[in-house]
Structure formats: structure tokens, C-alpha cells
XYZ file of C-alpha atoms in Angstrom:
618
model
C 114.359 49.975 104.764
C 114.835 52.566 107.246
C 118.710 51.806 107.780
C 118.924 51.803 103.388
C 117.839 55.588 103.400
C 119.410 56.407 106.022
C 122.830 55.289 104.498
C 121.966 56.955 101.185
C 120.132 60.346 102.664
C 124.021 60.518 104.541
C 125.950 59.722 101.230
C 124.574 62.932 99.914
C 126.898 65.103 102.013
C 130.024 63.520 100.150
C 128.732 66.723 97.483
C 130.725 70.041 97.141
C 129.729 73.270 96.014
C 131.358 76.761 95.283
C 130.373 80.050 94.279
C 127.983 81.294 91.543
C 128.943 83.929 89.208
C 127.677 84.797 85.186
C 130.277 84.008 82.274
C 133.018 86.604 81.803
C 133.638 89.598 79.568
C 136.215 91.950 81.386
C 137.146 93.553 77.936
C 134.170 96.228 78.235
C 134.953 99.452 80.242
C 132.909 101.920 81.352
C 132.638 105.783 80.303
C 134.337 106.508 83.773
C 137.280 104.202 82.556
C 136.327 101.509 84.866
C 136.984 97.849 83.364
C 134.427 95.337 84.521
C 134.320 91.778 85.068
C 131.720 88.981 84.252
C 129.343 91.324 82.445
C 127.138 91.082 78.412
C 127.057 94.231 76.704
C 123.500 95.374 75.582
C 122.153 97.571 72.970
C 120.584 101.226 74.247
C 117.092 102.341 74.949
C 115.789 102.558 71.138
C 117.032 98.709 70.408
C 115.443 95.739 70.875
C 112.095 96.098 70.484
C 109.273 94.069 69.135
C 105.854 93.882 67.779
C 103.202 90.575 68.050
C 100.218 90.101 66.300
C 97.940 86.710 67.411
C 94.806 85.018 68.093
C 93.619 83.979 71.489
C 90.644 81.912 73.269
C 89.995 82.538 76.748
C 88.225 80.147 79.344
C 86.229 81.850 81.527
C 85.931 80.502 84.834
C 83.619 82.667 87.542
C 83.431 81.953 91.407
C 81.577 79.046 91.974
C 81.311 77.597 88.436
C 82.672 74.140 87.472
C 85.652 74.596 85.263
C 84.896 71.352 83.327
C 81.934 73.087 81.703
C 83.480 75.512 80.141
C 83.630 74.672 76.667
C 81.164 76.579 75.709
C 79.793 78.376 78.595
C 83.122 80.136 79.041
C 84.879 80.144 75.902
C 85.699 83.132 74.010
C 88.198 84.120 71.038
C 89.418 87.186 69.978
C 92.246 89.317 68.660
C 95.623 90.418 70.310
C 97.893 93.351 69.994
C 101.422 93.939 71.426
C 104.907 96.152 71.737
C 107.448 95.069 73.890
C 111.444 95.693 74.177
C 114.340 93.325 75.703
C 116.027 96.110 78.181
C 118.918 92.904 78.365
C 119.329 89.456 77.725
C 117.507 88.407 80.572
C 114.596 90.903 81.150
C 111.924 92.906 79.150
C 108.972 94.659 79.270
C 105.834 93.940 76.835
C 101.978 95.743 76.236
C 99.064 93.876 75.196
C 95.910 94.600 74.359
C 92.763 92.123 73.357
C 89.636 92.652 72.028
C 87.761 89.313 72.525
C 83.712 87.291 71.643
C 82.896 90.715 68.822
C 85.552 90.809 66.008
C 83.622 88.570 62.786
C 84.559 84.913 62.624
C 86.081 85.038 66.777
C 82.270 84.887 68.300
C 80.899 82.424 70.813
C 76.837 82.918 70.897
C 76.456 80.028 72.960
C 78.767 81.941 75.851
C 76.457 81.368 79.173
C 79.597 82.830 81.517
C 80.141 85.794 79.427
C 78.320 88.347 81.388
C 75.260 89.047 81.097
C 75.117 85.655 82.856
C 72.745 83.389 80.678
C 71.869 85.384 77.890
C 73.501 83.797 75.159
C 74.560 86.179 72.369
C 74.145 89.041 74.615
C 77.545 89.958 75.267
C 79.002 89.966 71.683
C 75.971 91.430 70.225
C 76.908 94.767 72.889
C 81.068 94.365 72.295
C 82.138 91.597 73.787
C 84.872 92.679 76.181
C 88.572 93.888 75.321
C 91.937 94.163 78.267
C 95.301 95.880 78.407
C 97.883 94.095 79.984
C 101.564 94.785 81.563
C 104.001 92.298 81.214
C 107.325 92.080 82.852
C 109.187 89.621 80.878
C 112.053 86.871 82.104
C 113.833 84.984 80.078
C 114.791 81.763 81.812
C 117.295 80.356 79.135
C 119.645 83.578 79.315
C 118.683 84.010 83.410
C 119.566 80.653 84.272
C 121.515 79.110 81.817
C 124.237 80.454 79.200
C 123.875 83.378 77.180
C 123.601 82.953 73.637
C 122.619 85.703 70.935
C 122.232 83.023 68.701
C 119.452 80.901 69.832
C 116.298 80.048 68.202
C 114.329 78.811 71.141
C 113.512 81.392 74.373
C 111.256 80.150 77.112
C 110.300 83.238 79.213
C 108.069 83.959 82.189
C 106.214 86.648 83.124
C 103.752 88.003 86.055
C 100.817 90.277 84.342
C 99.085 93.389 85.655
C 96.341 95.338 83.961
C 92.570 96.450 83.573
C 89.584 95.070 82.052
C 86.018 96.314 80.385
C 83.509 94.459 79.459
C 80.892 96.026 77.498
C 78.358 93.380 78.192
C 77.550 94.600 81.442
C 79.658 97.929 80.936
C 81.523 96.779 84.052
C 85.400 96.352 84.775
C 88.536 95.903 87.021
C 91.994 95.726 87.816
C 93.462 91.973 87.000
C 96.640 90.292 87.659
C 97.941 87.128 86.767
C 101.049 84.946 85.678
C 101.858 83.351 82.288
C 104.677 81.747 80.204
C 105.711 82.860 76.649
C 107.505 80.685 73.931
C 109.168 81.907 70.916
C 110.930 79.912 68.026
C 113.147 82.503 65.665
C 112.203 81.646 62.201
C 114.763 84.488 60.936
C 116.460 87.465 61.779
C 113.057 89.389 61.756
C 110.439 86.904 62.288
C 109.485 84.643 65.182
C 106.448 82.609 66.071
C 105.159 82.555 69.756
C 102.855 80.781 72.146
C 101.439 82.722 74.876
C 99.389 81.141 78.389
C 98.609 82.894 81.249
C 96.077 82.738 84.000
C 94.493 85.589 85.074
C 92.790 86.900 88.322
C 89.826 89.907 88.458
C 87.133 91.177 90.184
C 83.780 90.953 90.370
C 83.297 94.363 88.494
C 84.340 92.249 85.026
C 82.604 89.060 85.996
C 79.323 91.072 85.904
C 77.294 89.601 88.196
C 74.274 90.969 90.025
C 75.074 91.742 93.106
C 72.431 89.381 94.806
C 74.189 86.353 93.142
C 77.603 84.897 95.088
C 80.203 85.440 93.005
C 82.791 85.438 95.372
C 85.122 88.621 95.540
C 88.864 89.519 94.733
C 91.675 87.636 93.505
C 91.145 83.698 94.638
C 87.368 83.817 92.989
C 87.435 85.092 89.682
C 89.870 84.371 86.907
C 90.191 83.048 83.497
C 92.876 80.911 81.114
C 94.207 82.622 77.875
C 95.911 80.898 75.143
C 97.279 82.749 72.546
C 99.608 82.083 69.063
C 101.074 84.386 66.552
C 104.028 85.915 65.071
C 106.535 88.112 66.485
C 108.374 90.772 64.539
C 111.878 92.021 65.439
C 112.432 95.673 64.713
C 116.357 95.703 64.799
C 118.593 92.253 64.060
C 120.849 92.622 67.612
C 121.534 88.943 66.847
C 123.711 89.180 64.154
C 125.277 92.198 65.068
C 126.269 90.952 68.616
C 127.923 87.766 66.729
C 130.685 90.237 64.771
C 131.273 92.140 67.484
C 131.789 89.422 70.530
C 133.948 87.330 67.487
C 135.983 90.476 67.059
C 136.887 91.191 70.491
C 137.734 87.736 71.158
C 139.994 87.854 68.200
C 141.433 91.765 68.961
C 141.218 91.760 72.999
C 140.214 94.460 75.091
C 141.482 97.288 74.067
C 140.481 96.812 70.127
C 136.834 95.569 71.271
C 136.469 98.628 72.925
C 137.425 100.775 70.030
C 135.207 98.250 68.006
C 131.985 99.329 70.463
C 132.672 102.914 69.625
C 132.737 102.813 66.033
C 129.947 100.219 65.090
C 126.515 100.612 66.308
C 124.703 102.066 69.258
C 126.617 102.870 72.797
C 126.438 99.689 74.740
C 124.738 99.400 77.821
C 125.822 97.239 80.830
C 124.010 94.301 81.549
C 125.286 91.601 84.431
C 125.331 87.799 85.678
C 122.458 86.413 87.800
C 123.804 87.203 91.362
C 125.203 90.871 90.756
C 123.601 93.821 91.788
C 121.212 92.832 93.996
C 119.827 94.866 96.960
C 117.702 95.106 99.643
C 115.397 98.036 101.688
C 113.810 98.358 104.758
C 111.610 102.168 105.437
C 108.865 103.683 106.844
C 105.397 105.016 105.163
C 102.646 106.867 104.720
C 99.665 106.151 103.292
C 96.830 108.301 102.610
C 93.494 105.963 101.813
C 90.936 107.556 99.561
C 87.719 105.121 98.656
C 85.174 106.514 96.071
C 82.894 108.766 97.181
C 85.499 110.328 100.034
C 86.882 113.865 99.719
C 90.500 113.982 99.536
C 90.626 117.317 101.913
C 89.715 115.009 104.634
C 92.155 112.101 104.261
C 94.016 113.499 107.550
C 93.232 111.951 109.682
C 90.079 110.046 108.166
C 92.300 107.966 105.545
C 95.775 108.302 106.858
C 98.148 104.730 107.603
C 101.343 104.259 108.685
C 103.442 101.073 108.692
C 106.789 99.218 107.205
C 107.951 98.327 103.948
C 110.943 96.164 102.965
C 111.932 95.094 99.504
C 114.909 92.735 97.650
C 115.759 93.658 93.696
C 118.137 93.872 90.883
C 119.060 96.167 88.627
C 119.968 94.301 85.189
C 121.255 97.422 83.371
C 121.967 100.625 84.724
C 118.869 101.999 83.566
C 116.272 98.524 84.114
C 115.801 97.024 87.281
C 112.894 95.059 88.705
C 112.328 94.487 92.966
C 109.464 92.565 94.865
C 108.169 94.714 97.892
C 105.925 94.058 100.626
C 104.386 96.418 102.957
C 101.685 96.425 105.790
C 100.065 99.221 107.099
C 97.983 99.958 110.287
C 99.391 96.796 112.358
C 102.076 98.228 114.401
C 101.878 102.032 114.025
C 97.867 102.886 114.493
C 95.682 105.597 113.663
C 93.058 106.361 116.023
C 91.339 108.620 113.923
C 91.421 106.571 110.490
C 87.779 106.358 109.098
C 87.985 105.228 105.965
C 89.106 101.597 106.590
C 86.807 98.541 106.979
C 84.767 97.446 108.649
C 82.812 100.693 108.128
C 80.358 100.736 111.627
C 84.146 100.587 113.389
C 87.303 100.951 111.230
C 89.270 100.849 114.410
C 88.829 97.520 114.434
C 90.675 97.184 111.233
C 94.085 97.939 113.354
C 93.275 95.094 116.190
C 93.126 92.617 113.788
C 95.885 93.400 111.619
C 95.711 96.393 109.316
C 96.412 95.848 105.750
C 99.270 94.528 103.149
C 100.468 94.574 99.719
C 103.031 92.536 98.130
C 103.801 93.750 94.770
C 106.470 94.101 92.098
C 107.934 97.309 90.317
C 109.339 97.702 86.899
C 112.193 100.318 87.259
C 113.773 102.723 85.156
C 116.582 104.734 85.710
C 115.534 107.940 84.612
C 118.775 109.677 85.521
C 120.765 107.280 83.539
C 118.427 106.737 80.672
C 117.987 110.240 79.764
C 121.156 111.700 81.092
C 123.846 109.033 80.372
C 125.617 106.327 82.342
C 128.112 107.622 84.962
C 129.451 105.126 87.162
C 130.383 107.505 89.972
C 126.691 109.804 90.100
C 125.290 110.237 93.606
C 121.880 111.318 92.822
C 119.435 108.922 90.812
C 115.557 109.952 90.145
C 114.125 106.490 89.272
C 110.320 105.545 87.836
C 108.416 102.791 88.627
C 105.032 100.787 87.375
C 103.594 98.681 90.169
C 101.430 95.563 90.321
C 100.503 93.284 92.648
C 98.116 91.995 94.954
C 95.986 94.115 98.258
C 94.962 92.212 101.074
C 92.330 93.230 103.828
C 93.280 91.257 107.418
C 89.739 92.536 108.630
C 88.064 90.866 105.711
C 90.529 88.269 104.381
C 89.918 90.195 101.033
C 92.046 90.625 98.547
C 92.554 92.023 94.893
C 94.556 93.262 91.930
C 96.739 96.148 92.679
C 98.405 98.614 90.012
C 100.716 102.013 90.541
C 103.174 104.578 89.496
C 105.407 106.501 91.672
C 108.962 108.237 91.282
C 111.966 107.427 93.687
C 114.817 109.370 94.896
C 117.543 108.068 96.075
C 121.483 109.364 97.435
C 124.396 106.719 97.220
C 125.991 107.425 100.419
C 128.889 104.869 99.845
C 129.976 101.720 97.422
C 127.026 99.774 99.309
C 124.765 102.461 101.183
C 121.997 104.807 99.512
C 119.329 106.525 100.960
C 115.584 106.776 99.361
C 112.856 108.720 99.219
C 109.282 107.657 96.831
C 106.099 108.814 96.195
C 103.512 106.382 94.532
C 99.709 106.430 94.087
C 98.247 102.667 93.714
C 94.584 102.037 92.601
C 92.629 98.801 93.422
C 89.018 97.073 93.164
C 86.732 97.604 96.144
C 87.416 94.140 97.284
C 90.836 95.511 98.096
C 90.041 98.763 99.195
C 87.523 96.648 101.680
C 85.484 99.991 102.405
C 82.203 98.572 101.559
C 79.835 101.983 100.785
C 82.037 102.649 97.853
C 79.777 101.312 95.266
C 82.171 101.035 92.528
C 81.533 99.934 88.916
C 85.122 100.036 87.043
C 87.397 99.571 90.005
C 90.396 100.841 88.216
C 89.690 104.733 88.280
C 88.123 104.538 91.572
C 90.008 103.269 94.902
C 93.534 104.290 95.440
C 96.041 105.663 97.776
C 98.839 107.651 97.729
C 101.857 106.039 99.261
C 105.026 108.373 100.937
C 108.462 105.935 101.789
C 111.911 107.076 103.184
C 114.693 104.286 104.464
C 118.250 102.633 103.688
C 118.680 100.556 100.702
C 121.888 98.407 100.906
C 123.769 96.856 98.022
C 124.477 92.982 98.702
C 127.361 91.443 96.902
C 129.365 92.925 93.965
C 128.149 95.994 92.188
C 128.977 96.177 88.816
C 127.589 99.961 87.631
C 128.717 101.915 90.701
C 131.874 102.718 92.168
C 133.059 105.197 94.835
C 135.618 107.250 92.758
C 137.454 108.069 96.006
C 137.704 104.258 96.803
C 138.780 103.548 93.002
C 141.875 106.453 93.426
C 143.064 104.264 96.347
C 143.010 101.068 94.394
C 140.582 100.020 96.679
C 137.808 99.042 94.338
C 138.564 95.657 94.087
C 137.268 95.527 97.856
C 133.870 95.730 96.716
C 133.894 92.377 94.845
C 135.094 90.353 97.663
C 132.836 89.581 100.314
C 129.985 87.488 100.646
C 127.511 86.690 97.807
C 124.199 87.456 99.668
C 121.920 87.080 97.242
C 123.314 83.780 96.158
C 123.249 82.317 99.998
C 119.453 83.226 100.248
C 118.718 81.509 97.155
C 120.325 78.372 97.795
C 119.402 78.587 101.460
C 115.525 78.822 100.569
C 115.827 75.904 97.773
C 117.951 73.768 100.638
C 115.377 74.282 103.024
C 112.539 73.130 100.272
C 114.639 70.407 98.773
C 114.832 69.292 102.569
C 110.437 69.804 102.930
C 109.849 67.867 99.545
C 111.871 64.828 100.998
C 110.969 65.070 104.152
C 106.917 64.905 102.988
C 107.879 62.297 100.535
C 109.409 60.168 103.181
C 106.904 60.299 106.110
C 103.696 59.291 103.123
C 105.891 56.550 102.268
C 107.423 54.937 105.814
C 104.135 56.078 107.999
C 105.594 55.493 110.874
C 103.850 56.093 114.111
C 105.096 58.894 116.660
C 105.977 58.024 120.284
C 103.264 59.572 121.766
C 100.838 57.940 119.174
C 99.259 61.052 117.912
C 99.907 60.316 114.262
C 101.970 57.550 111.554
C 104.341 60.932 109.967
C 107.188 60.058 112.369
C 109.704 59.191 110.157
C 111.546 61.247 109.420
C 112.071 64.429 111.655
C 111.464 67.194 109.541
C 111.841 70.034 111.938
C 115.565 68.449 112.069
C 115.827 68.333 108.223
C 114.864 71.699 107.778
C 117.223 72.805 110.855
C 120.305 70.992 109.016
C 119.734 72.240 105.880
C 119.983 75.598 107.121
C 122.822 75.279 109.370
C 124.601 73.493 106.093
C 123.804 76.812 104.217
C 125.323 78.814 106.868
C 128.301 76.756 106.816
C 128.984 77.222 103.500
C 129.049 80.522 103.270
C 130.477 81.503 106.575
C 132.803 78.940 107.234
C 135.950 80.681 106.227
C 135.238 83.972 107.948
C 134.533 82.452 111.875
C 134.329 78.456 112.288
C 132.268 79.388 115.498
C 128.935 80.337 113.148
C 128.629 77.142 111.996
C 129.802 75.680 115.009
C 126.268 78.062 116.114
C 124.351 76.869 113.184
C 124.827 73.149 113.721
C 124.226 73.504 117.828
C 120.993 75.198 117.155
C 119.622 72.740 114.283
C 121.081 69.902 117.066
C 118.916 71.455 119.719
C 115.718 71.520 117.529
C 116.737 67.626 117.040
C 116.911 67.194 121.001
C 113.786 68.883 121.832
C 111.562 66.782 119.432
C 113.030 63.642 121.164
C 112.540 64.992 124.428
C 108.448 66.031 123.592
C 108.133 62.683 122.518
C 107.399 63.658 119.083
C 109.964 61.155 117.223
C 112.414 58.359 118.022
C 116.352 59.191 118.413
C 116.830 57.607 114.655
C 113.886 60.006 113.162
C 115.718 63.009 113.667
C 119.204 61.344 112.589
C 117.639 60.713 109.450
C 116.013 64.349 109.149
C 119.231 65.654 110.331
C 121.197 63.742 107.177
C 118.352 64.475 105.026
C 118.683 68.517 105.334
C 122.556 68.051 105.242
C 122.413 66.560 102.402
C 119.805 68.255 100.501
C 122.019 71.834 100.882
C 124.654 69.925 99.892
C 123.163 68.500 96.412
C 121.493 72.107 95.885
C 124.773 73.996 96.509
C 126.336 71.853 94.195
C 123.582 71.837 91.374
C 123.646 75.541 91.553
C 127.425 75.671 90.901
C 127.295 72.991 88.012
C 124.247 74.945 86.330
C 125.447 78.580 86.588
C 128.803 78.899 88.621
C 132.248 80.282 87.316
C 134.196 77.868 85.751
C 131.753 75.290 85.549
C 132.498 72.525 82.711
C 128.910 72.423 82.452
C 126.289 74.687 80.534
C 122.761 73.896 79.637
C 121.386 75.927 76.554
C 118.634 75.513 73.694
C 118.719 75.738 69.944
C 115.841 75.060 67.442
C 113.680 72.568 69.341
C 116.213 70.895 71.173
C 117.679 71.192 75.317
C 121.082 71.246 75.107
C 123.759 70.155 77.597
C 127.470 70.298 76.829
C 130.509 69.780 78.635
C 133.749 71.442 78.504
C 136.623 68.971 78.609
């Protein structure tokens, strides 16, 4: 059995792969007269937006309740409300708000979870309880498979931040959560949609008193929302996109061009899945300020300092969205800080570990939104909503998290910018941790400003900005040559968990025992499968600059190999077959990757109506 998996686990590496890149339009230029490659045009700011009107329930599910009982206890229905707008094929922004348990006809009287706790009747008899959520919207069709303005199906996902009141208890709080979104285009106007999404809150919403355990932040308290209705589409991009993209594939470039000028609204650059990504690494400030604490004191009582670092994409010039992470107070510490937990000795909150956020912005190019497109601007003022998630080392507490800051930054080169940001977060006072603040609706309560300066750094191609001096020289075409970062790190990470997934799989199903009898997960190695997979990455992508950092990869991945047989942790055949299990699960991901989204693939996997397609170019 062994010697059958090993044989096929090796077979995998017989699987290519090449580069991934988004289909190809090079007959669009840009209002600096540069021509661009492998980019969808877009419509401008005032386009694509959309209205949704719906019905919802919502399963309420408090800390320490059994989920299984909550039809009724938890069950609630009400009435939803949103505007939203596609910035680009692939990416949009959306508002909701829900009144739920008061509107006639949408009550629940026999609600026990629906704080007051227990009081049936009580909580739509005072309002019931109503939210406004933020939704940054992804459509997975366009982002990972072909673009096409005439589909009827869109699958999208989204990650949700927002606040909550609930006027049973007149009690709220921040809330974030994740959720998926269907649509089915009925027309050019009308759509019907299916909305799910589970959210996280505090204990502010939940109501509770506070002698009752209701658990705190964002692992205790949440709820399920389900919610159906019909979508309105205030402009009909769809059919206009079809006469244009038919004309310039009839005319070519230079009458397409002409075509975008005369009919309809200035386009707007939009790009393929691996362009324009970047990455930042700086240095903060933060200045802490619970409830109840006077700002004039936050230096040195509420003043952090630590590291942030961040990867994004801009999908437009003027739309981008990044994922951040920062920690304060663990490597740069304030002896003076007060206003951190634990309150009897908030220097304590340093020694074991400070704090940390990891959170996602919504950005808008103010600069080029209000002030027009120009590929070769140094100087871009950029805004920002934030949510996220806040997390307390001291107290392993941890909560919603919502902001709004401006950034500066200066392109120093075709790759190099510096920034500069100022943002002011608020969060629950599970978050905040500082446990005198006595807070009732979280969200106008604890926050923090939040100063940044460091390097961001463009990885790949950029496809909206150009040094001009560069482009004089004929020395633009530089910057699309290279390697594909954000493509390596993607495929790397999925090789590596391809590689875990098999690995797991394997050792439930073989149990074989270790040599030095500890435990039956011998078989196979998956220190060595993970190793391999990532020196297989590395080979890929570096192979034709310098054959000696593979050469590196593969003698480090051999070493982990060695040592495991050495510590007696698996036999000399265990880490073979890790070893051909990580080779060949970068291999088969590499290769999917290319087949599902690369240039030049034959393959292309869309929708339309109800159905999955898959087609093949011959």
C-alpha cells in the first residue's frame, strides 16, 4: 500500500506550470498616451451602482447557548435596506441597514435570546433591534475565472463590519463578520439575490446582565442572517460594454479608442488578478483613549508604539483594498503607558505581549477620483474605512474593530513610494481590555488614534503608474518583466496546504507507528512535505534567474528530511514519501493555477443562468 502511493504521490511531479496573467485588451491607452496590456475597461465613479430591498431572519446564538435551540429562542425577522456600487468587475462596496423582531407581520414573541433574556415579547414590544453594515464586495466569477459582462449568475464574497443597537436593552456594539451573496440577473435592471453571513458582537448587543457569563468579544457572541430580495441596477453597463468591446474587436485599437471617447462615460482602468499588488512595512504611533480618560493626558498615559506591515491591490486607479496587521507595545515599550490592561499594572501588558489588530481597508484614491487619472502623478492623498478584529495578549480578548484615516503617500520610483497615515479606530471594551471603562454602546466609546510612516513597494507589473523619465528611454517595458510576486506567494501558500491536507489525510489513514513509539502518525513525513513543496515553489519561480536557489531550496527541505530520521521521528521511506508528496502537490497547484487563470490557457471556467461552465479553446 505504502509502495502504491508512493509511486503515484511521485507521478505527480510529471505536472508543468507557467505564469498567471488576466485576459488581454492592449487596445485601451491611457490619458498620458500610455497603451496597456492585459487590462478591462470600467465605467467612472457615478456608474454602477445598485439598490436591494429584502427580507431577512436572523438566528441568534449568545455565549454559552445551544445553537440547536434556536428556533424560536433565537429567531428573529425583519426588513433590509441597501446601496452599493461595482468600483470594477471584480470588487465593490455595499451599505446595509436592518431593522429586525418590530416591523408588523416580521415579530417573534416567543424570542427567549432576544435580550431582555427571557422575557418573551419584551424586546419587540420596546423596538426590537436594527444594524448598519459595511460590505466590501468580491466577485469570485470575474476574480477567478473569465470576465464576462454578460452573465446572469455572480457568486460574490464579502467580509462585514458595522454597529449594532438594540432597543431591548438600549445596549450596542461594534460587529464583524463574513458572508456570501448570490445574484441571478432577471434583466437589464432587475436581479434577485440571496444573502448569508455570520456575524460576530459584543456583549453590549447581547444584553446580558453583567452577573450572567456571557462570554466577551468576538469568539462568544454572534448570530446567522439569511436574507432574499431583489436587486435594482441603476445604469445597464452590461449592454453597453457588449457594443463597445464588439466594436473594438471589429475596428482595433486606434478606432476603440476613439469609440471610448465619443460614447459614454471616461473609462476607468481596471486589471487581471496578479497586477498591482504591493506590500508595506512602517512604524506607529498609537495614542489609547478608553472612556472615561482625558485625552490631554494620553502622553504618556495612553501612548504605544510598534510595527505594521500590510499586502494589497489596487483594482482601479481610484479602488484598492489591503489586509494589515499591526502590534503594538511588544517590542518598542512604554514605561509610562497607563491606560492598558490589566489596570492594577498595565506594565504588565508589554511583558506579555502588547496588543494587535489585523484588519482590512477599503481605499479610495482621492487624488485620482476627484482630480483625474494621471499615470505619471507623484503625490496621492488616499481614504480609507477600516474593519477588523482587536486582540488583547494580556487578556486573550478580542473584538470588532472599525476606522477611518487618510494616507499620504510619494512615488519615489516605478516600484518605490513612501507613506504617511493618520487613522482613528473605535472598538468594544472587550478590545480596548481596560476594564473601568464601563461602556454601554461600545462604538462611540473606545478608540485610538493611530500615526504610520514606512516604504510601500510595488511587486510585479504596475499597470496605472509609470516613471515618465523611464517611458522617454523606452525603458518602460522593464517594469513588466521580472518576477510575479504576488503570484509565487499565492501558489506557494496553497502548495504548502495542498501538501498539509495530504499529508493529514495520509497519516489518519496508514497510522503508522514512529520509531521512537511515541505515536501511529508516522507515515508520511510531513515536515518533509511541507519542506518540498516550498523548495518546488522556489524553483519555479527562481530557476531561470540562479540554478543555485533551488539548488538552496531543495538542500534545506533535504536537511529537514535528514534531521527527522536522525531524531528518530520517522523511517528513511516516511520522509521519501513526504518529500514526493510536497513536490508534487506544488506541482499540481502550479499547474491548476495556470489552467484556471493563466495567459493563454485553452481553458476558462465561467457561469451563465444556473449553470458552471467550462469550455475549451481548440
Amino acid at each position: 500500500m505504502k509502495k502504491i502511493l508512493m509511486i503515484l504521490m511521485l507521478a505527480l511531479g510529471a505536472v508543468g506550470a507557467r505564469g498567471q496573467v488576466f485576459e488581454t485588451d492592449s487596445s485601451y491607452q491611457t490619458p498620458g498616451g500610455l497603451a496597456t496590456e492585459n487590462v478591462v475597461v470600467a465605467d467612472g465613479f457615478w456608474y454602477d451602482w445598485f439598490g436591494q430591498v429584502g427580507l431577512d431572519m436572523t438566528l441568534q446564538n449568545p455565549y454559552g447557548y445551544n445553537f440547536s435551540n434556536v428556533f424560536p429562542n433565537g429567531k428573529s425577522f425583519g426588513l433590509e435596506l441597501a446601496i452599493g456600487k461595482w468600483f470594477s468587475h471584480q470588487v465593490g462596496v455595499r451599505g446595509k441597514f436592518n431593522w429586525e423582531n418590530k416591523l408588523p407581520l416580521l415579530e417573534n414573541g416567543h424570542a427567549n435570546w432576544l435580550a431582555p433574556f427571557y422575557q418573551p415579547g419584551e424586546n419587540r414590544r420596546k423596538g426590537g433591534y436594527i444594524a448598519l453594515y459595511g460590505d466590501a464586495l468580491f466577485n469570485l466569477h470575474n476574480f477567478f475565472g473569465t470576465y464576462r459582462p454578460d452573465r446572469t449568475w455572480n457568486l460574490s464574497m464579502y467580509p462585514r463590519i458595522g454597529i449594532n443597537y438594540n432597543f431591548g436593552v438600549s445596549k450596542g456594539s461594534l460587529l464583524a463578520g463574513i458572508g456570501m451573496l448570490n445574484t441571478y440577473r432577471l434583466s437589464d435592471h432587475w436581479s434577485l439575490y440571496g444573502d448569508i453571513a455570520y456575524i460576530m458582537t459584543g456583549s453590549g448587543f447581547v444584553g446580558k446582565d453583567k452577573t450572567e457569563s456571557t462570554g466577551t468579544g468576538s469568539n462568544s457572541n454572534g448570530y446567522l442572517t439569511i436574507g432574499i430580495g431583489v436587486q435594482y441596477d441603476f445604469n445597464v453597463r452590461r449592454k453597453k460594454d457588449d457594443g463597445r468591446s464588439a466594436h473594438r474587436q471589429a475596428q482595433g485599437p486606434e478606432e476603440g479608442q476613439a469609440l471610448r471617447q465619443t460614447q459614454g462615460p471616461e473609462g476607468v482602468l481596471t486589471n487581471g488578478i496578479w497586477d498591482n499588488w504591493f506590500v508595506q512595512v512602517g512604524l506607529d504611533m498609537s495614542l489609547m483613549n478608553p472612556y472615561g480618560c482625558n485625552f490631554a493626558k494620553v502622553i504618556p498615559k495612553g501612548t504605544v508604539f510598534g510595527l505594521n506591515a500590510a499586502m494589497g491591490k489596487w483594482f482601479t486607479p481610484e479602488y484598492g483594498l489591503r489586509v494589515r496587521v499591526q502590534w503594538d507595545n511588544g517590542l518598542i515599550p512604554n514605561n509610562g503607558v497607563e491606560w492598558l490592561p490589566p489596570a492594577d499594572d498595565p506594565k504588565q501588558n508589554y511583558k506579555k505581549g502588547g496588543l494587535a489588530t489585523i484588519t482590512m481597508d477599503a481605499m479610495l484614491n482621492l487624488t485620482n477620483a476627484f482630480a483625474g487619472y494621471n499615470p505619471e502623478r507623484k503625490w496621492h492623498t488616499s481614504g480609507y474605512l477600516r474593519m477588523g478584529l482587536i486582540t488583547q495578549f494580556v487578556e486573550s480578548s478580542k473584538s470588532p474593530l472599525a476606522g477611518i484615516g487618510l494616507e499620504e503617500t510619494y512615488r519615489l520610483n516605478d516600484r518605490l513610494s513612501l507613506f504617511g497615515a493618520l487613522g482613528y479606530q473605535v472598538s468594544t471594551s472587550e478590545g480596548m481590555g481596560y476594564s473601568t471603562t464601563g461602556v454601554d454602546v461600545s462604538a462611540g466609546s473606545n478608540g485610538f488614534f493611530d500615526i504610520d510612516f514606512g516604504i510601500r513597494y510595488d511587486l510585479g507589473r504596475n499597470q496605472f503608474y509609470r516613471d515618465a523619465e523611464s517611458k522617454q528611454k523606452g525603458e518602460a517595458s522593464q517594469t513588466m518583466t521580472g518576477h510575479n510576486w504576488p503570484r509565487f506567494a499565492v501558489n506557494t501558500v496553497a502548495s504548502v496546504g495542498v501538501a498539509y491536507v495530504g499529508r493529514t489525510v495520509l497519516k489518519k489513514m496508514i497510522k503508522e507507528e514512529r520509531p521512537d513509539h511515541s505515536d501511529d502518525k508516522s507515515f508520511p513525513s510531513g515536515h518533509a512535505a511541507i519542506a518540498f513543496a516550498a523548495a518546488r515553489s522556489i524553483d519555479k519561480e527562481f530557476r531561470k534567474e540562479s540554478i543555485w536557489i533551488p539548488i538552496a531550496g531543495y538542500a534545506a527541505a533535504t536537511a529537514v528530511g535528514v534531521e527527522r530520521v536522525i531524531n528518530k521521528r520517522h523511517y528513511w521511506y516516511d520522509v521519501v514519501a513526504g518529500a514526493a508528496l510536497g513536490f508534487g502537490s506544488a506541482e499540481l497547484t502550479w499547474w491548476l493555477s495556470d489552467k484556471l487563470l493563466g495567459k493563454g490557457s485553452n481553458f476558462a471556467v465561467g457561469t451563465s443562468g444556473n449553470t458552471v461552465d467550462l469550455s475549451y479553446r481548440f
